[in-house]
Coordinates of C-alpha atoms and ligand atoms in Angstrom, one line a residue:
M1 CA 41.3 1.9 27.2
S2 CA 38.5 4.0 25.6
A3 CA 35.1 4.7 27.6
V4 CA 33.3 2.7 24.9
M5 CA 35.7 -0.2 25.3
E6 CA 35.8 -0.3 29.0
A7 CA 31.8 -0.4 28.6
V8 CA 31.7 -3.1 26.5
A9 CA 34.4 -5.1 28.5
K10 CA 32.1 -4.6 31.4
D11 CA 29.2 -6.2 29.5
R12 CA 31.1 -9.3 28.8
Q13 CA 32.1 -9.6 32.5
A14 CA 28.2 -9.5 33.1
G15 CA 27.5 -12.9 31.5
L16 CA 26.3 -11.5 28.2
D17 CA 27.0 -13.5 24.9
Y18 CA 26.7 -10.3 22.8
D19 CA 26.6 -6.6 23.2
A20 CA 23.9 -6.4 20.3
I21 CA 22.0 -9.0 18.5
V22 CA 20.6 -8.3 15.3
I23 CA 17.4 -10.1 13.6
G24 CA 17.8 -10.5 10.1
A25 CA 20.8 -10.0 7.6
G26 CA 18.8 -7.9 4.7
M27 CA 20.1 -4.7 3.7
S28 CA 19.3 -3.2 7.3
G29 CA 20.9 -6.1 9.1
L30 CA 24.2 -5.9 7.0
Y31 CA 24.7 -2.3 7.4
Q32 CA 23.8 -2.6 11.3
L33 CA 26.5 -5.1 11.7
I34 CA 29.1 -3.1 9.9
K35 CA 28.3 -0.2 12.3
L36 CA 28.3 -2.4 15.6
R37 CA 31.8 -3.6 14.7
Q38 CA 32.9 0.1 14.1
L39 CA 31.6 0.8 17.5
G40 CA 33.9 -2.0 18.9
M41 CA 30.9 -4.1 20.1
K42 CA 30.3 -8.0 19.8
A43 CA 27.6 -8.4 17.6
R44 CA 25.6 -11.5 16.2
V45 CA 23.2 -11.7 13.5
F46 CA 20.4 -14.2 13.4
E47 CA 19.0 -15.0 9.8
A48 CA 16.2 -17.3 8.9
G49 CA 17.6 -17.9 5.2
T50 CA 20.7 -19.4 4.0
G51 CA 22.0 -16.2 2.6
V52 CA 22.2 -12.4 3.1
G53 CA 20.1 -10.2 1.2
G54 CA 16.5 -10.2 2.9
T55 CA 13.7 -9.0 0.4
W56 CA 16.2 -9.8 -2.2
Y57 CA 17.1 -13.2 -0.8
W58 CA 13.3 -14.2 -0.4
N59 CA 11.8 -12.5 -3.4
R60 CA 13.3 -14.6 -6.3
Y61 CA 10.2 -14.5 -8.5
P62 CA 10.4 -14.3 -12.2
G63 CA 10.6 -10.6 -13.3
C64 CA 11.4 -9.3 -9.7
R65 CA 13.3 -6.0 -9.7
F66 CA 13.7 -2.5 -8.5
D67 CA 11.0 0.3 -8.9
S68 CA 13.7 2.9 -7.6
E69 CA 16.4 3.9 -9.9
S70 CA 19.4 1.5 -9.2
Y71 CA 21.8 4.2 -8.6
S72 CA 19.6 5.9 -6.0
Y73 CA 19.2 2.4 -4.2
G74 CA 22.6 1.1 -3.4
Y75 CA 24.3 1.8 0.0
S76 CA 25.7 5.2 0.0
F77 CA 28.0 4.9 2.9
D78 CA 30.9 3.2 1.0
K79 CA 32.5 5.4 -1.7
D80 CA 34.7 2.8 -2.7
L81 CA 31.9 0.3 -3.5
L82 CA 30.2 3.0 -5.5
K83 CA 33.2 3.1 -7.6
E84 CA 33.5 -0.3 -8.3
W85 CA 29.8 -1.5 -8.6
H86 CA 28.2 -1.5 -11.9
W87 CA 24.4 -1.7 -12.0
T88 CA 23.5 -3.0 -15.4
E89 CA 20.0 -1.8 -15.8
H90 CA 18.3 1.4 -14.5
F91 CA 15.9 -0.8 -12.4
A92 CA 18.1 -3.9 -11.5
P93 CA 16.8 -7.2 -11.4
Q94 CA 16.6 -9.4 -8.3
P95 CA 19.8 -11.6 -9.1
E96 CA 21.8 -8.4 -9.4
T97 CA 20.8 -6.8 -6.2
E98 CA 21.2 -10.2 -4.5
R99 CA 24.9 -10.3 -5.8
Y100 CA 25.4 -6.8 -4.9
L101 CA 24.4 -7.6 -1.2
N102 CA 26.7 -10.7 -1.0
L103 CA 29.5 -8.6 -2.5
V104 CA 28.9 -6.2 0.5
A105 CA 28.7 -9.1 3.1
D106 CA 32.1 -10.4 1.4
K107 CA 33.8 -7.1 1.4
Y108 CA 33.3 -6.5 5.0
D109 CA 33.7 -10.2 6.0
L110 CA 30.2 -10.0 7.6
R111 CA 29.2 -13.6 7.3
R112 CA 31.5 -14.7 10.3
D113 CA 29.1 -12.9 12.6
I114 CA 25.8 -14.1 10.8
Q115 CA 24.3 -17.3 11.8
F116 CA 22.0 -18.6 9.0
Q117 CA 19.2 -20.9 9.0
A118 CA 18.4 -19.5 12.6
R119 CA 14.9 -18.1 12.7
V120 CA 14.3 -16.1 16.1
K121 CA 11.2 -17.5 18.0
A122 CA 11.1 -15.2 21.0
A123 CA 12.8 -12.6 22.8
Q124 CA 12.8 -11.9 26.3
W125 CA 13.7 -9.0 28.6
D126 CA 15.4 -9.6 31.9
E127 CA 15.3 -6.5 34.1
K128 CA 17.9 -7.8 36.7
S129 CA 20.7 -8.0 34.0
R130 CA 19.2 -5.6 31.7
S131 CA 19.5 -7.8 28.8
W132 CA 17.5 -9.7 26.2
T133 CA 17.5 -13.4 25.8
V134 CA 16.8 -14.3 22.1
A135 CA 15.4 -17.7 21.4
L136 CA 15.8 -19.6 18.3
E137 CA 13.7 -22.1 16.8
D138 CA 16.6 -24.6 17.2
G139 CA 16.1 -24.3 21.0
S140 CA 19.4 -22.3 21.6
T141 CA 19.3 -19.0 23.7
H142 CA 21.5 -16.1 23.4
K143 CA 22.0 -13.1 25.8
T144 CA 22.4 -9.6 24.6
R145 CA 22.4 -6.0 26.0
F146 CA 20.8 -4.6 23.1
L147 CA 18.4 -6.2 20.4
I148 CA 18.1 -4.6 16.9
T149 CA 15.2 -5.8 14.7
A150 CA 16.2 -5.8 10.9
I151 CA 13.2 -7.8 10.2
G152 CA 11.7 -5.7 7.1
A153 CA 8.6 -4.2 6.4
L154 CA 7.1 -6.5 3.7
S155 CA 8.7 -9.8 4.9
A156 CA 5.8 -12.1 6.3
P157 CA 4.2 -13.7 3.2
T158 CA 0.5 -14.4 3.6
M159 CA -1.5 -17.0 1.7
P160 CA -5.2 -16.8 1.0
Q161 CA -7.6 -19.1 3.1
F162 CA -9.0 -21.2 0.2
P163 CA -9.8 -24.6 1.0
G164 CA -7.8 -27.1 -0.8
I165 CA -4.3 -25.4 -1.1
A166 CA -2.6 -28.5 0.2
D167 CA -4.2 -30.9 -2.1
F168 CA -2.9 -29.2 -5.4
K169 CA -0.9 -31.9 -7.2
G170 CA 1.0 -29.6 -9.3
Q171 CA 3.6 -26.9 -8.4
S172 CA 2.7 -23.8 -6.3
F173 CA 4.7 -20.9 -5.1
H174 CA 4.1 -17.7 -3.0
T175 CA 6.3 -15.0 -4.9
G176 CA 8.0 -13.9 -1.5
L177 CA 9.0 -17.4 -0.7
W178 CA 10.4 -18.1 -4.1
P179 CA 12.5 -21.3 -4.6
K180 CA 16.2 -21.1 -5.5
E181 CA 16.0 -23.5 -8.4
K182 CA 14.6 -21.9 -11.6
V183 CA 11.0 -22.6 -12.3
D184 CA 10.3 -23.4 -15.9
F185 CA 7.0 -22.0 -17.1
T186 CA 7.5 -23.3 -20.9
G187 CA 4.5 -25.0 -22.3
K188 CA 2.7 -24.9 -18.7
R189 CA -0.8 -24.1 -17.5
V190 CA -0.1 -21.3 -15.0
A191 CA -2.1 -19.5 -12.7
V192 CA -1.5 -16.1 -10.9
I193 CA -3.4 -15.0 -8.0
G194 CA -2.9 -11.3 -7.2
T195 CA -2.1 -8.0 -9.0
G196 CA -0.1 -6.1 -6.8
A197 CA 3.5 -5.1 -7.7
S198 CA 4.9 -8.7 -7.3
G199 CA 2.0 -10.2 -9.4
V200 CA 2.3 -7.5 -12.0
Q201 CA 6.0 -8.4 -12.4
T202 CA 5.5 -12.0 -12.5
I203 CA 2.6 -12.0 -14.9
Q204 CA 4.7 -9.8 -17.1
E205 CA 7.4 -12.7 -17.3
V206 CA 5.4 -15.9 -17.0
A207 CA 3.3 -14.7 -20.1
K208 CA 6.3 -15.0 -22.3
T209 CA 6.6 -18.8 -22.1
A210 CA 3.4 -20.2 -20.6
K211 CA 1.3 -22.2 -22.7
E212 CA -1.7 -20.6 -21.0
L213 CA -1.8 -18.1 -18.1
V214 CA -4.8 -17.4 -16.2
V215 CA -4.8 -14.0 -13.9
F216 CA -6.9 -14.1 -10.9
Q217 CA -7.6 -10.3 -10.3
R218 CA -9.7 -9.3 -7.2
T219 CA -8.6 -5.6 -7.3
P220 CA -7.0 -4.0 -10.3
N221 CA -4.4 -1.6 -9.5
W222 CA -3.3 1.7 -11.3
C223 CA 0.0 0.4 -13.2
A224 CA 2.5 2.7 -15.2
P225 CA 5.4 2.2 -17.2
L226 CA 8.8 1.6 -15.7
H227 CA 10.7 2.4 -18.9
N228 CA 13.8 0.3 -17.9
G229 CA 16.9 0.1 -20.1
K230 CA 20.3 -1.2 -19.8
I231 CA 23.2 1.1 -18.5
S232 CA 26.4 0.8 -20.6
A233 CA 29.9 1.3 -19.0
E234 CA 30.3 4.9 -20.2
E235 CA 26.7 5.7 -18.6
M236 CA 27.7 4.1 -15.4
A237 CA 31.0 6.1 -15.2
E238 CA 28.9 9.3 -15.8
I239 CA 26.6 8.3 -13.0
R240 CA 29.3 7.6 -10.7
T241 CA 30.5 11.2 -11.1
R242 CA 27.0 12.3 -9.9
Y243 CA 26.7 10.0 -7.0
D244 CA 27.0 12.8 -4.5
Q245 CA 24.2 14.9 -6.2
I246 CA 22.1 11.7 -6.5
F247 CA 22.1 11.0 -2.9
K248 CA 21.7 14.7 -1.8
R249 CA 18.7 14.8 -3.9
C250 CA 17.3 11.8 -2.1
E251 CA 18.0 13.4 1.0
E252 CA 16.0 16.4 0.1
T253 CA 12.9 14.8 -1.8
F254 CA 9.8 14.1 0.0
S255 CA 10.2 10.2 0.1
C256 CA 14.0 9.9 -0.8
F257 CA 13.3 9.0 -4.5
L258 CA 14.8 11.1 -7.3
H259 CA 11.3 12.2 -8.0
T260 CA 9.5 14.6 -5.7
P261 CA 6.0 16.3 -6.0
D262 CA 5.8 19.2 -8.6
P263 CA 5.1 22.3 -6.8
R264 CA 1.8 23.1 -8.9
N265 CA -1.6 22.1 -8.1
T266 CA -3.2 20.1 -10.9
F267 CA -5.7 23.0 -11.8
D268 CA -3.0 25.8 -11.7
V269 CA -2.4 24.8 -14.9
S270 CA -4.3 24.9 -18.3
A271 CA -5.7 21.5 -19.5
E272 CA -3.4 21.5 -22.4
E273 CA -0.5 21.9 -20.0
R274 CA -1.8 19.2 -17.6
E275 CA -2.0 16.8 -20.4
A276 CA 1.2 17.5 -21.8
F277 CA 2.8 17.2 -18.1
L278 CA 1.0 13.9 -17.5
E279 CA 2.3 12.5 -20.9
K280 CA 5.8 13.6 -20.0
L281 CA 5.7 11.9 -16.7
Y282 CA 4.0 8.6 -18.3
S283 CA 6.9 8.5 -20.8
E284 CA 9.7 9.0 -17.8
K285 CA 11.6 6.3 -16.0
G286 CA 10.1 5.0 -12.7
F287 CA 8.0 6.5 -10.1
G288 CA 7.6 10.5 -11.5
I289 CA 4.2 9.7 -12.6
W290 CA 3.2 8.7 -8.9
V291 CA 5.5 10.7 -6.6
G292 CA 6.6 13.6 -9.1
N293 CA 3.1 14.5 -10.1
F294 CA 1.1 17.6 -9.1
K295 CA 1.4 18.3 -5.5
D296 CA -2.6 17.9 -4.6
L297 CA -2.6 14.4 -6.5
L298 CA -3.3 12.5 -3.3
T299 CA -5.3 15.0 -1.3
N300 CA -7.6 16.6 -3.8
R301 CA -10.3 14.3 -5.0
A302 CA -11.0 16.4 -8.4
A303 CA -7.2 16.5 -9.0
N304 CA -7.0 12.9 -8.5
D305 CA -10.0 12.0 -10.8
E306 CA -8.4 14.2 -13.6
V307 CA -4.9 12.0 -13.2
S308 CA -6.9 8.8 -12.9
R309 CA -8.7 9.4 -16.2
F310 CA -5.6 10.1 -17.8
I311 CA -4.1 6.6 -16.8
A312 CA -7.3 5.0 -17.6
N313 CA -7.1 6.2 -21.1
K314 CA -3.8 5.0 -21.5
I315 CA -5.0 1.7 -20.5
R316 CA -7.8 1.6 -22.7
Q317 CA -5.4 2.5 -25.7
R318 CA -2.9 -0.3 -24.6
V319 CA -5.4 -3.2 -24.3
K320 CA -7.2 -4.2 -27.3
N321 CA -10.4 -5.9 -26.0
P322 CA -12.5 -3.0 -24.3
K323 CA -14.0 -5.4 -21.8
V324 CA -10.6 -6.6 -20.5
A325 CA -9.6 -2.9 -20.7
E326 CA -12.4 -2.0 -18.4
M327 CA -11.7 -4.9 -16.1
L328 CA -8.0 -3.6 -15.6
I329 CA -9.0 0.0 -14.8
P330 CA -9.7 0.4 -10.9
K331 CA -12.8 1.7 -10.1
N332 CA -12.9 1.9 -6.3
H333 CA -9.8 3.9 -5.7
G334 CA -7.9 6.8 -7.5
F335 CA -4.6 6.9 -9.0
G336 CA -1.8 6.5 -6.5
T337 CA -3.7 5.9 -3.6
R338 CA -2.2 2.4 -3.1
R339 CA 1.2 1.6 -4.2
V340 CA 1.5 2.1 -8.0
P341 CA 3.2 -1.1 -9.6
L342 CA 5.7 -0.1 -12.2
E343 CA 5.4 -2.4 -15.4
T344 CA 7.0 -3.3 -18.7
F345 CA 4.2 -4.1 -21.4
Y346 CA 2.0 -5.4 -18.6
F347 CA -1.2 -4.3 -20.3
E348 CA 0.1 -5.8 -23.8
V349 CA 0.1 -9.1 -21.9
Y350 CA -3.7 -9.3 -22.1
N351 CA -3.7 -9.0 -25.8
Q352 CA -1.8 -12.1 -26.0
P353 CA -4.0 -15.4 -27.0
N354 CA -2.6 -17.4 -24.2
V355 CA -3.6 -14.9 -21.4
K356 CA -7.0 -14.8 -19.6
L357 CA -8.1 -12.3 -16.9
V358 CA -10.7 -13.5 -14.3
D359 CA -12.5 -11.0 -12.2
S360 CA -12.2 -12.8 -8.6
K361 CA -14.8 -10.5 -7.2
A362 CA -17.5 -11.5 -9.5
T363 CA -16.4 -15.0 -9.9
P364 CA -14.5 -15.7 -6.5
I365 CA -12.2 -18.5 -6.0
E366 CA -14.2 -21.3 -4.2
R367 CA -11.3 -23.7 -3.6
I368 CA -8.1 -25.1 -4.9
T369 CA -8.5 -28.6 -6.3
P370 CA -6.2 -31.4 -6.7
T371 CA -5.7 -30.2 -10.6
G372 CA -6.3 -26.4 -10.3
I373 CA -8.6 -23.8 -9.3
K374 CA -12.4 -23.7 -8.8
T375 CA -14.2 -20.5 -9.0
S376 CA -18.1 -19.9 -8.6
D377 CA -18.6 -20.5 -12.4
T378 CA -15.7 -22.2 -13.8
E379 CA -13.2 -25.1 -12.7
F380 CA -9.7 -24.6 -14.4
E381 CA -6.7 -26.8 -14.6
F382 CA -3.1 -25.7 -14.0
D383 CA 0.3 -27.0 -13.7
I384 CA 1.6 -24.2 -11.7
I385 CA -0.4 -21.9 -8.9
V386 CA 1.6 -18.7 -8.2
Y387 CA 0.3 -17.1 -5.1
A388 CA 1.3 -13.3 -5.3
T389 CA -0.9 -12.6 -2.6
G390 CA 1.2 -10.1 -0.4
F391 CA 2.6 -9.7 2.8
D392 CA 1.2 -9.1 6.5
A393 CA 2.9 -5.6 6.0
L394 CA 4.6 -3.6 8.4
R395 CA 4.0 -5.4 11.8
G396 CA 3.5 -8.8 10.2
A397 CA 7.4 -9.8 10.9
F398 CA 7.1 -8.6 14.5
D399 CA 3.7 -10.7 15.1
R400 CA 5.8 -13.8 14.4
I401 CA 8.3 -13.2 17.3
E402 CA 7.1 -13.3 20.8
F403 CA 8.7 -10.1 22.3
E404 CA 8.4 -10.0 26.0
G405 CA 9.4 -6.7 27.6
A406 CA 9.3 -5.1 30.7
N407 CA 7.3 -6.4 33.6
G408 CA 6.3 -9.6 31.5
V409 CA 4.2 -7.2 28.9
T410 CA 4.3 -8.5 25.3
L411 CA 4.8 -6.6 22.2
K412 CA 1.6 -8.0 21.0
Q413 CA -0.1 -6.6 24.2
L414 CA 1.3 -3.3 23.6
W415 CA 0.0 -3.4 20.1
Q416 CA -3.3 -4.8 20.7
D417 CA -4.9 -1.6 19.7
G418 CA -2.6 -1.0 16.8
A419 CA 1.2 -0.8 16.5
T420 CA 3.1 2.1 17.9
S421 CA 6.6 3.4 17.9
L422 CA 8.6 6.4 18.6
V423 CA 10.1 7.5 15.4
G424 CA 9.5 4.1 14.2
M425 CA 12.5 2.8 16.0
L426 CA 11.6 2.5 19.8
Q427 CA 8.8 1.3 21.7
T428 CA 7.9 2.1 25.5
G429 CA 8.2 -1.1 27.4
M430 CA 10.6 -2.6 25.1
P431 CA 14.1 -1.6 26.8
N432 CA 17.0 -1.7 24.8
M433 CA 15.3 -2.7 21.5
F434 CA 15.6 -0.9 18.3
M435 CA 13.5 -1.4 15.4
L436 CA 15.0 -0.7 11.8
L437 CA 11.9 0.1 9.7
G438 CA 9.7 -0.5 12.4
P439 CA 6.0 0.8 12.6
H440 CA 5.7 4.4 11.3
T441 CA 9.0 5.0 10.1
A442 CA 9.6 6.9 6.9
L443 CA 9.6 4.2 4.1
G444 CA 9.7 5.7 0.5
N445 CA 12.9 4.8 -1.2
I446 CA 13.8 2.0 1.3
P447 CA 17.8 2.0 1.6
R448 CA 17.8 5.6 2.2
S449 CA 15.5 5.2 5.2
I450 CA 17.5 2.1 6.3
E451 CA 20.7 4.1 6.3
F452 CA 19.1 6.9 8.3
N453 CA 17.7 4.5 10.8
V454 CA 20.8 2.3 11.2
E455 CA 23.0 5.6 11.8
W456 CA 20.8 6.9 14.0
V457 CA 20.6 3.7 16.2
S458 CA 24.3 3.5 16.0
E459 CA 24.8 7.0 17.3
L460 CA 22.5 6.3 20.0
L461 CA 24.6 3.3 21.0
R462 CA 27.8 5.3 20.7
Y463 CA 26.4 7.7 23.2
V464 CA 25.1 5.3 25.8
Q465 CA 28.1 3.2 25.5
A466 CA 30.3 6.3 26.1
K467 CA 28.0 7.2 29.2
R468 CA 28.1 3.5 30.3
I469 CA 24.0 3.6 30.1
T470 CA 22.8 0.1 30.2
R471 CA 19.0 0.7 29.8
V472 CA 17.3 2.8 27.1
E473 CA 13.5 3.1 27.0
P474 CA 11.1 5.8 25.3
S475 CA 9.0 7.4 27.5
Q476 CA 5.1 6.9 26.9
E477 CA 4.7 10.8 26.7
A478 CA 7.3 11.1 23.9
L479 CA 5.7 8.0 22.1
E480 CA 2.2 9.3 22.4
K481 CA 3.3 12.8 21.2
W482 CA 5.1 11.1 18.1
M483 CA 1.8 8.9 17.4
D484 CA -0.5 12.0 17.6
H485 CA 1.7 13.7 14.9
V486 CA 1.7 10.5 12.8
M487 CA -2.2 10.3 13.0
E488 CA -2.4 14.1 12.2
L489 CA -0.3 13.8 9.2
A490 CA -2.7 11.1 7.7
K491 CA -5.5 13.2 7.9
G492 CA -7.2 14.1 4.5
L493 CA -5.2 11.8 2.6
L494 CA -7.2 9.9 -0.1
S495 CA -5.1 6.9 0.3
M496 CA -6.6 6.5 3.9
E497 CA -10.0 5.7 2.1
V498 CA -8.7 2.7 0.6
D499 CA -8.0 -0.9 1.7
S500 CA -4.3 -1.8 1.2
W501 CA -1.1 -2.9 3.1
M502 CA -0.5 0.8 3.3
T503 CA -3.5 1.1 5.5
G504 CA -2.8 -1.8 7.6
V505 CA -5.6 -4.2 5.9
N506 CA -5.0 -7.7 4.8
L507 CA -8.0 -9.7 4.2
N508 CA -6.1 -13.1 4.8
V509 CA -4.9 -12.1 8.3
S510 CA -7.8 -12.3 11.1
G511 CA -7.8 -9.0 12.9
K512 CA -6.4 -7.0 10.0
Q513 CA -9.7 -6.1 8.0
K514 CA -9.9 -2.7 9.4
R515 CA -8.2 0.4 8.1
I516 CA -5.6 2.0 10.5
V517 CA -2.9 4.6 10.1
A518 CA -0.1 2.3 9.6
R519 CA 2.4 4.1 8.0
Y520 CA 4.2 7.7 8.6
T521 CA 2.8 9.6 5.6
G522 CA 5.0 12.8 6.3
S523 CA 8.0 13.6 4.2
A524 CA 11.4 12.0 5.0
P525 CA 13.3 15.2 5.9
A526 CA 10.4 16.0 8.4
Y527 CA 10.7 12.4 9.8
R528 CA 14.5 12.9 10.0
A529 CA 14.2 16.2 11.6
W530 CA 12.2 14.8 14.3
A531 CA 14.7 11.9 15.2
N532 CA 17.7 14.3 14.9
D533 CA 16.0 16.8 17.1
M534 CA 15.6 14.2 19.9
A535 CA 19.2 13.2 19.5
A536 CA 20.5 16.8 19.6
A537 CA 18.6 17.3 22.9
G538 CA 20.5 14.5 24.4
Y539 CA 17.9 11.8 23.3
A540 CA 14.8 13.8 24.7
G541 CA 12.1 11.6 25.4
I542 CA 14.3 8.7 25.9
T543 CA 15.0 7.4 29.3
L544 CA 18.4 6.7 29.7
D545 CA 19.7 5.1 33.0
Ligands
NAP601 P1 0.0 -6.7 -2.7 O1 0.2 -5.3 -3.0 O2 -0.7 -6.9 -1.2 O3 -0.8 -7.3 -3.6 C1 -1.3 -8.8 -3.1 C2 -2.2 -9.0 -4.3 O4 -2.9 -10.4 -3.9 C3 -3.7 -8.0 -4.4 O5 -3.8 -7.9 -5.8 C4 -4.6 -8.8 -3.7 O6 -5.8 -8.3 -3.9 C5 -4.3 -10.1 -4.0 N1 -4.9 -11.1 -3.1 C6 -4.5 -11.3 -1.8 N2 -5.4 -12.4 -1.3 C7 -6.0 -12.7 -2.2 C8 -7.2 -13.7 -2.3 N3 -7.6 -14.3 -1.2 N4 -8.0 -13.8 -3.2 C9 -7.7 -13.0 -4.5 N5 -6.8 -12.3 -4.5 C10 -5.9 -11.8 -3.4 O7 1.5 -7.6 -2.4 P2 2.5 -7.6 -3.6 O8 2.3 -7.4 -4.8 O9 3.5 -8.6 -3.0 O10 3.3 -6.2 -3.3 C11 3.4 -5.9 -1.8 C12 4.4 -4.5 -1.8 O11 5.8 -5.2 -1.8 C13 4.2 -3.7 -2.9 O12 3.1 -2.8 -2.5 C14 5.6 -3.0 -2.7 O13 5.7 -1.9 -1.9 C15 6.6 -4.1 -2.6 N6 6.9 -4.7 -3.9 C16 8.0 -3.9 -4.4 C17 8.4 -4.3 -5.4 C18 9.5 -3.5 -6.4 O14 10.1 -2.4 -5.8 N7 9.6 -3.8 -7.5 C19 8.2 -5.5 -6.4 C20 6.9 -6.2 -5.6 C21 6.7 -5.7 -4.2 P3 -6.7 -7.1 -3.0 O15 -6.1 -5.9 -3.9 O16 -8.0 -7.4 -3.7 O17 -6.4 -7.3 -1.7

């Protein structure tokens, strides 16, 4: 028997139900389950939904799709799957991604180890048995040596605190909790509250059929064209020949996208050259205009002003009513300092006679009425209200679960002054717990980050199993060193001067009104190097017992 299998057999004798429990069956959870099986570990996944997919299961709102190129988004670990799968659009719509993740679940027969409709309520560490007891909402408990959270970074939807929400007699939906049944907007009076990436995608789609669409915008965002298009069989065949190059490129770029900052500074080039470069970026697919722009876009205020001016003019050209165009141009933050929603004729929507834009800062929503929305100056009537009001990002999904770690100290207590981590995956005081996409991990093109996180955690598990280690906990010193690094990286970034989920602000959640360093803002290669160096040094900074 191999050392790994021996260790696993020993754990089973110790009365554990599982070697590892994974919370969540999204992209992280599915891949983690595959890896745990490869390690010979007995694993269970608890998933709150009725199907796999995570983000791509819950966010089925109209128009939901990738902003990363499809072929840079799928799993890279399975070469056969890459040969077999055909992405039909450069930026695939949600139903296609959900189908893709279901195919992965089928191919690896994952569902037999996933319990659906199983929302985890709490998890408690027991020092004596060196195990976690995971409690589900149905009252059942499950004991495991290792606990892996695969609960997503943008997965805890938040609702506004308007009075009267429950009294509305029509239909209402949050984009992040969209029903499986088709919602028909044809001939309906529809409100969309929120103009982040979810709102923008929803608005574009709803405007096509609604009788009347009123958009309630509190803060305009800098949006740029997606330039989506179909992928033919021939093109897909050609893309397949380039998969190795595509994933290599993603591994090298700043945030794992196909795009990466241009090596020049904004004012290194003449005004004509600059204009031509921005025009080129504006006409190209995907995030190039944001993450492939001049390298000082997000650190030099004058450079940022220059690009903002360029985008503002584009909005003015595309929106016929100058007053509406001005309403759609952000005034309190520069281009790219919040997540840039990518769009398809979003601005042109406001030229349609059935669409109205309301400035929710000038005329705030006062309440939801049984028949619609009352602002400070108007009472609107609606059949459907869409809440595109975002998520309690990054740590919200953790806050919904009561994690109690070593010495009875909870994760909420450990994070009372802000979430911390070691390389986004470990937390002192939470032994044997690994976070996939935890606070301060590298985000960017998410599946690339997920694959790295899952593989890093899996290698650590292989190491500890082989060495018969039953307790894994990062030292406070290593955690603090990492957090100092994270804080240092954020200095001087223009995005740190702006409220958004990226700076930990959510006005709908109490205690989350102040800006913090909520993200890792360095490059993905630098992030991976830090984590890999720790591993290469025998998991330096982690106490293995
Ligand atoms: P979001 O960016 O946080 O946007 C929420 C919107 O709701 C904002 O416009 C916000 O206004 C508004 N809002 C919230 N509470 C409100 C209130 N009480 N009254 C009026 N307006 C209110 O959330 P999101 O659009 O769901 O996007 C979150 C993130 O998910 C994105 O940034 C992106 O990373 C990811 N996402 C990705 C895709 C994709 O890849 N294609 C699609 C969708 C989402 P304020 O700005 O004034 O707060």
